[in-house]
């Protein structure tokens, strides 16, 4: 639909249509929303799925860790698209979410401690 921008009625329609009050319901910054969704929803839900053991036959712990790290990488890519003054705040959010969720994921399967069956001599004797 073509119309003249010189027409006062058309200018008023455009001003009303694109005014701030009509855009409040829209996303201001999709990168900000993506980071918040990954940190607050995706990572904790992935750990909950792992803890429920419903996907044990399909995914093991290493695959969950890899998926967690992929989501953190995606959040870090979106972090670069934010204004510089907000990047520090969101970087802390990403780091905290990753640390909390990776710790929860790894505490389910602690690393076994190696215990020596017999003492290992510290000095080697060569003939």
PDB file of C-alpha atoms in Angstrom:
ATOM      1  CA  UNK A   1       0.000   0.000   0.000  1.00  0.00           C
ATOM      2  CA  UNK A   2       1.574   3.232  -1.126  1.00  0.00           C
ATOM      3  CA  UNK A   3       0.602   6.544   0.393  1.00  0.00           C
ATOM      4  CA  UNK A   4       2.060   9.986   0.581  1.00  0.00           C
ATOM      5  CA  UNK A   5       4.148  10.947   3.595  1.00  0.00           C
ATOM      6  CA  UNK A   6       3.246  14.579   2.919  1.00  0.00           C
ATOM      7  CA  UNK A   7      -0.352  13.949   3.928  1.00  0.00           C
ATOM      8  CA  UNK A   8      -0.914  15.104   7.534  1.00  0.00           C
ATOM      9  CA  UNK A   9      -3.355  12.284   8.290  1.00  0.00           C
ATOM     10  CA  UNK A  10      -0.837   9.663   7.183  1.00  0.00           C
ATOM     11  CA  UNK A  11       1.865  11.285   9.301  1.00  0.00           C
ATOM     12  CA  UNK A  12      -0.397  11.211  12.357  1.00  0.00           C
ATOM     13  CA  UNK A  13      -1.221   7.539  11.765  1.00  0.00           C
ATOM     14  CA  UNK A  14       2.478   6.687  11.563  1.00  0.00           C
ATOM     15  CA  UNK A  15       3.269   8.689  14.687  1.00  0.00           C
ATOM     16  CA  UNK A  16       0.534   6.908  16.633  1.00  0.00           C
ATOM     17  CA  UNK A  17       1.423   3.479  15.267  1.00  0.00           C
ATOM     18  CA  UNK A  18       5.131   3.751  16.052  1.00  0.00           C
ATOM     19  CA  UNK A  19       4.887   5.627  19.328  1.00  0.00           C
ATOM     20  CA  UNK A  20       6.522   4.201  22.438  1.00  0.00           C
ATOM     21  CA  UNK A  21       3.297   3.184  24.182  1.00  0.00           C
ATOM     22  CA  UNK A  22       2.438   0.763  21.374  1.00  0.00           C
ATOM     23  CA  UNK A  23       5.899  -0.808  21.432  1.00  0.00           C
ATOM     24  CA  UNK A  24       6.028  -1.477  25.192  1.00  0.00           C
ATOM     25  CA  UNK A  25       4.713  -4.989  24.682  1.00  0.00           C
ATOM     26  CA  UNK A  26       7.530  -5.812  22.255  1.00  0.00           C
ATOM     27  CA  UNK A  27      10.951  -7.159  23.130  1.00  0.00           C
ATOM     28  CA  UNK A  28      13.454  -4.409  23.721  1.00  0.00           C
ATOM     29  CA  UNK A  29      16.526  -6.557  23.246  1.00  0.00           C
ATOM     30  CA  UNK A  30      16.191 -10.230  22.266  1.00  0.00           C
ATOM     31  CA  UNK A  31      19.780 -10.931  23.360  1.00  0.00           C
ATOM     32  CA  UNK A  32      19.014  -9.807  26.895  1.00  0.00           C
ATOM     33  CA  UNK A  33      15.943 -12.037  26.965  1.00  0.00           C
ATOM     34  CA  UNK A  34      17.914 -14.998  25.571  1.00  0.00           C
ATOM     35  CA  UNK A  35      20.600 -14.667  28.253  1.00  0.00           C
ATOM     36  CA  UNK A  36      18.013 -14.427  31.029  1.00  0.00           C
ATOM     37  CA  UNK A  37      16.099 -17.422  29.672  1.00  0.00           C
ATOM     38  CA  UNK A  38      19.228 -19.565  29.430  1.00  0.00           C
ATOM     39  CA  UNK A  39      20.413 -18.618  32.924  1.00  0.00           C
ATOM     40  CA  UNK A  40      17.064 -18.772  34.719  1.00  0.00           C
ATOM     41  CA  UNK A  41      15.216 -21.514  32.839  1.00  0.00           C
ATOM     42  CA  UNK A  42      17.249 -23.650  30.448  1.00  0.00           C
ATOM     43  CA  UNK A  43      20.266 -24.530  32.605  1.00  0.00           C
ATOM     44  CA  UNK A  44      18.290 -25.333  35.798  1.00  0.00           C
ATOM     45  CA  UNK A  45      15.759 -27.387  33.825  1.00  0.00           C
ATOM     46  CA  UNK A  46      18.523 -29.398  32.174  1.00  0.00           C
ATOM     47  CA  UNK A  47      19.929 -30.254  35.602  1.00  0.00           C
ATOM     48  CA  UNK A  48      16.446 -31.190  36.846  1.00  0.00           C
ATOM     49  CA  UNK A  49      16.041 -33.553  33.899  1.00  0.00           C
ATOM     50  CA  UNK A  50      19.423 -35.093  34.670  1.00  0.00           C
ATOM     51  CA  UNK A  51      18.525 -35.457  38.366  1.00  0.00           C
ATOM     52  CA  UNK A  52      15.216 -37.122  37.514  1.00  0.00           C
ATOM     53  CA  UNK A  53      17.128 -39.808  35.570  1.00  0.00           C
ATOM     54  CA  UNK A  54      14.371 -39.946  32.947  1.00  0.00           C
ATOM     55  CA  UNK A  55      16.863 -39.568  30.111  1.00  0.00           C
ATOM     56  CA  UNK A  56      19.549 -41.941  31.431  1.00  0.00           C
ATOM     57  CA  UNK A  57      19.128 -44.325  28.524  1.00  0.00           C
ATOM     58  CA  UNK A  58      19.697 -41.532  26.005  1.00  0.00           C
ATOM     59  CA  UNK A  59      22.139 -39.047  27.558  1.00  0.00           C
ATOM     60  CA  UNK A  60      24.998 -39.601  29.957  1.00  0.00           C
ATOM     61  CA  UNK A  61      26.597 -37.004  32.227  1.00  0.00           C
ATOM     62  CA  UNK A  62      29.212 -35.942  29.652  1.00  0.00           C
ATOM     63  CA  UNK A  63      26.500 -35.178  27.119  1.00  0.00           C
ATOM     64  CA  UNK A  64      24.608 -33.088  29.672  1.00  0.00           C
ATOM     65  CA  UNK A  65      27.799 -31.170  30.439  1.00  0.00           C
ATOM     66  CA  UNK A  66      28.343 -30.583  26.720  1.00  0.00           C
ATOM     67  CA  UNK A  67      24.758 -29.327  26.298  1.00  0.00           C
ATOM     68  CA  UNK A  68      25.176 -27.022  29.287  1.00  0.00           C
ATOM     69  CA  UNK A  69      28.373 -25.616  27.809  1.00  0.00           C
ATOM     70  CA  UNK A  70      26.738 -25.112  24.398  1.00  0.00           C
ATOM     71  CA  UNK A  71      23.976 -23.065  26.004  1.00  0.00           C
ATOM     72  CA  UNK A  72      26.521 -21.006  27.924  1.00  0.00           C
ATOM     73  CA  UNK A  73      28.396 -20.376  24.657  1.00  0.00           C
ATOM     74  CA  UNK A  74      25.134 -19.238  23.065  1.00  0.00           C
ATOM     75  CA  UNK A  75      24.549 -16.855  25.976  1.00  0.00           C
ATOM     76  CA  UNK A  76      28.111 -15.519  25.671  1.00  0.00           C
ATOM     77  CA  UNK A  77      27.566 -14.847  21.958  1.00  0.00           C
ATOM     78  CA  UNK A  78      24.449 -12.851  22.794  1.00  0.00           C
ATOM     79  CA  UNK A  79      26.412 -11.045  25.495  1.00  0.00           C
ATOM     80  CA  UNK A  80      28.575  -9.464  22.794  1.00  0.00           C
ATOM     81  CA  UNK A  81      25.464  -7.924  21.244  1.00  0.00           C
ATOM     82  CA  UNK A  82      24.495  -6.039  24.425  1.00  0.00           C
ATOM     83  CA  UNK A  83      25.616  -2.490  25.211  1.00  0.00           C
ATOM     84  CA  UNK A  84      29.042  -2.380  26.866  1.00  0.00           C
ATOM     85  CA  UNK A  85      27.685  -0.975  30.132  1.00  0.00           C
ATOM     86  CA  UNK A  86      25.374  -4.006  30.553  1.00  0.00           C
ATOM     87  CA  UNK A  87      27.867  -6.693  29.589  1.00  0.00           C
ATOM     88  CA  UNK A  88      29.493  -6.915  33.023  1.00  0.00           C
ATOM     89  CA  UNK A  89      26.184  -7.503  34.789  1.00  0.00           C
ATOM     90  CA  UNK A  90      25.093 -10.205  32.348  1.00  0.00           C
ATOM     91  CA  UNK A  91      28.553 -11.822  32.302  1.00  0.00           C
ATOM     92  CA  UNK A  92      28.291 -12.295  36.079  1.00  0.00           C
ATOM     93  CA  UNK A  93      24.793 -13.747  35.630  1.00  0.00           C
ATOM     94  CA  UNK A  94      26.048 -16.261  33.048  1.00  0.00           C
ATOM     95  CA  UNK A  95      29.084 -17.257  35.122  1.00  0.00           C
ATOM     96  CA  UNK A  96      27.017 -17.765  38.278  1.00  0.00           C
ATOM     97  CA  UNK A  97      24.351 -19.785  36.482  1.00  0.00           C
ATOM     98  CA  UNK A  98      26.992 -21.987  34.867  1.00  0.00           C
ATOM     99  CA  UNK A  99      28.876 -22.538  38.132  1.00  0.00           C
ATOM    100  CA  UNK A 100      25.751 -23.384  40.137  1.00  0.00           C
ATOM    101  CA  UNK A 101      24.322 -25.750  37.549  1.00  0.00           C
ATOM    102  CA  UNK A 102      27.563 -27.512  36.643  1.00  0.00           C
ATOM    103  CA  UNK A 103      28.199 -28.114  40.357  1.00  0.00           C
ATOM    104  CA  UNK A 104      24.696 -29.552  40.777  1.00  0.00           C
ATOM    105  CA  UNK A 105      25.243 -31.747  37.733  1.00  0.00           C
ATOM    106  CA  UNK A 106      28.630 -33.052  38.829  1.00  0.00           C
ATOM    107  CA  UNK A 107      27.705 -33.683  42.465  1.00  0.00           C
ATOM    108  CA  UNK A 108      25.429 -36.475  41.272  1.00  0.00           C
ATOM    109  CA  UNK A 109      28.435 -38.524  40.165  1.00  0.00           C
ATOM    110  CA  UNK A 110      31.445 -37.597  42.287  1.00  0.00           C
ATOM    111  CA  UNK A 111      34.877 -38.497  41.001  1.00  0.00           C
ATOM    112  CA  UNK A 112      36.203 -41.599  42.682  1.00  0.00           C
ATOM    113  CA  UNK A 113      39.238 -41.063  44.866  1.00  0.00           C
ATOM    114  CA  UNK A 114      42.280 -43.116  43.969  1.00  0.00           C
ATOM    115  CA  UNK A 115      43.770 -44.969  46.895  1.00  0.00           C
ATOM    116  CA  UNK A 116      47.095 -46.748  46.505  1.00  0.00           C
ATOM    117  CA  UNK A 117      47.060 -50.404  47.480  1.00  0.00           C
ATOM    118  CA  UNK A 118      50.740 -50.401  48.384  1.00  0.00           C
ATOM    119  CA  UNK A 119      53.253 -47.613  48.970  1.00  0.00           C
ATOM    120  CA  UNK A 120      55.098 -46.393  45.900  1.00  0.00           C
ATOM    121  CA  UNK A 121      58.813 -45.862  46.530  1.00  0.00           C
ATOM    122  CA  UNK A 122      59.903 -42.289  45.967  1.00  0.00           C
ATOM    123  CA  UNK A 123      63.463 -43.189  44.961  1.00  0.00           C
ATOM    124  CA  UNK A 124      64.051 -45.334  41.932  1.00  0.00           C
ATOM    125  CA  UNK A 125      66.891 -47.815  42.143  1.00  0.00           C
ATOM    126  CA  UNK A 126      68.547 -48.628  38.869  1.00  0.00           C
ATOM    127  CA  UNK A 127      71.076 -51.441  38.476  1.00  0.00           C
TER     128      UNK A 127
END
